Short mmCIF file of C-alpha atoms in Angstrom, two decimals:
data_model
loop_
_atom_site.label_atom_id
_atom_site.label_comp_id
_atom_site.label_asym_id
_atom_site.label_seq_id
_atom_site.Cartn_x
_atom_site.Cartn_y
_atom_site.Cartn_z
CA MET A 1 -5.78 4.48 -5.08
CA SER A 2 -6.12 6.71 -2.05
CA ALA A 3 -2.64 7.03 -0.61
CA LYS A 4 -2.57 7.25 3.53
CA ILE A 5 1.16 8.77 4.81
CA LEU A 6 3.06 6.45 7.35
CA SER A 7 4.36 7.24 10.15
CA GLU A 8 7.49 6.26 11.48
CA GLY A 9 5.83 3.31 13.40
CA GLU A 10 3.85 2.08 10.43
CA ILE A 11 6.85 2.51 8.39
CA LYS A 12 9.13 0.39 10.30
CA ALA A 13 6.13 -2.56 10.73
CA ALA A 14 5.95 -2.67 7.05
CA LEU A 15 9.83 -2.82 6.83
CA ALA A 16 10.21 -5.97 8.86
CA LYS A 17 7.88 -7.43 6.24
CA LEU A 18 9.61 -6.30 3.11
CA PRO A 19 13.60 -8.18 3.28
CA GLN A 20 16.19 -5.84 2.81
CA TRP A 21 14.16 -2.16 2.03
CA SER A 22 14.92 0.06 3.71
CA ILE A 23 14.31 4.32 4.31
CA GLN A 24 16.99 6.41 2.43
CA ASN A 25 17.24 10.42 3.03
CA VAL A 26 18.44 11.08 0.05
CA ASN A 27 18.25 15.35 -0.50
CA ARG A 28 16.01 15.69 2.24
CA VAL A 29 13.31 13.57 1.31
CA ASN A 30 12.90 10.33 2.18
CA LEU A 31 12.73 7.07 0.42
CA LEU A 32 11.35 3.31 0.38
CA VAL A 33 15.10 1.98 -1.27
CA LYS A 34 15.96 -1.67 -2.29
CA LYS A 35 18.54 -2.78 -3.88
CA PHE A 36 18.27 -5.99 -6.10
CA GLY A 37 21.33 -7.94 -7.32
CA PHE A 38 21.14 -10.01 -11.05
CA SER A 39 23.48 -12.18 -12.37
CA GLY A 40 23.83 -9.82 -15.48
CA PHE A 41 22.26 -6.91 -17.60
CA THR A 42 20.20 -8.65 -19.37
CA THR A 43 18.79 -10.41 -16.20
CA ALA A 44 18.45 -6.70 -14.88
CA THR A 45 16.67 -4.67 -17.50
CA LYS A 46 14.06 -7.64 -17.99
CA PHE A 47 13.24 -7.03 -14.49
CA ALA A 48 13.15 -3.73 -14.42
CA ALA A 49 10.88 -4.63 -17.31
CA THR A 50 8.81 -6.44 -15.35
CA ILE A 51 8.23 -3.77 -12.73
CA ALA A 52 6.60 -1.20 -15.05
CA PRO A 53 3.04 -3.21 -15.46
CA ILE A 54 3.02 -3.07 -12.12
CA ALA A 55 3.51 0.57 -11.00
CA ASN A 56 1.43 1.59 -14.70
CA LYS A 57 -1.34 -0.64 -12.89
CA MET A 58 -0.83 0.87 -9.12
CA ASN A 59 -0.46 4.48 -10.81
CA HIS A 60 2.64 4.57 -8.71
CA HIS A 61 5.35 5.08 -10.93
CA PRO A 62 8.92 4.21 -8.82
CA ASP A 63 12.62 5.29 -10.18
CA LEU A 64 14.97 2.64 -11.23
CA HIS A 65 18.51 2.64 -11.60
CA ILE A 66 20.62 0.39 -13.31
CA THR A 67 23.95 0.28 -11.48
CA ASN A 68 26.85 -1.91 -12.10
CA TYR A 69 25.42 -3.44 -15.28
CA ARG A 70 23.35 -5.62 -12.84
CA ASN A 71 21.82 -4.18 -9.87
CA VAL A 72 18.60 -2.38 -10.23
CA ARG A 73 17.67 -0.17 -7.74
CA VAL A 74 14.06 1.03 -6.83
CA GLU A 75 12.94 4.08 -4.52
CA THR A 76 10.04 5.30 -4.37
CA VAL A 77 8.28 8.01 -2.40
CA THR A 78 4.36 9.60 -2.76
CA HIS A 79 5.63 13.06 -4.49
CA ASP A 80 1.60 14.20 -4.62
CA VAL A 81 1.77 14.28 -0.80
CA GLY A 82 4.64 16.27 0.02
CA ASN A 83 6.89 13.30 -0.57
CA LYS A 84 6.10 11.21 2.30
CA ILE A 85 5.91 7.43 2.13
CA THR A 86 2.81 5.76 2.46
CA THR A 87 0.94 3.20 1.68
CA ASN A 88 1.03 3.03 -2.14
CA ASP A 89 4.91 2.94 -1.18
CA ILE A 90 4.33 -0.08 0.65
CA GLU A 91 2.01 -2.15 -1.44
CA LEU A 92 4.34 -0.81 -4.27
CA ALA A 93 7.29 -2.80 -2.68
CA LYS A 94 5.30 -5.57 -1.60
CA LYS A 95 4.42 -6.09 -5.60
CA ILE A 96 7.60 -5.54 -7.32
CA GLN A 97 9.15 -7.85 -4.10
CA ALA A 98 7.14 -10.79 -4.98
CA ALA A 99 7.82 -10.06 -8.40
CA TYR A 100 11.48 -10.70 -7.68
CA ASP A 101 10.48 -13.95 -5.55
CA LYS A 102 9.28 -15.54 -8.46
CA LEU A 103 12.50 -15.58 -10.15
CA SER A 104 14.70 -17.98 -10.67
CA ASP A 105 18.06 -18.27 -8.37
CA ASN A 106 19.85 -18.85 -11.44
CA ALA A 107 19.26 -14.97 -12.30
CA LYS A 108 19.24 -13.50 -9.15
CA LYS A 109 22.53 -15.61 -7.95
CA PHE A 110 24.33 -11.86 -7.79
CA LYS A 111 23.45 -10.81 -4.63
CA ALA A 112 23.56 -6.47 -4.29
#
């Protein structure tokens, strides 16, 4: 998938459609980030595992961090264009968000 580097305005427009996703600067690199909250460790790890086939199909792999045993923090940026946010990052975020939205409310009962 060809990745287009997004302008600040394009990123802001995309974020308006991605609830609670944000841009965070980590070590001088802007990352597209969201922390998802779950009811427990098992649910959090299952969600992290559901991201793997999505990322593999896109050949675009986010960093995943399980924190406080029930949160999954997703960070994505496109490395091969100089660590910029691209259309691939937005598309990946949309697919991850859609996977989360399909989960039961019980699985998501803890808000990150």
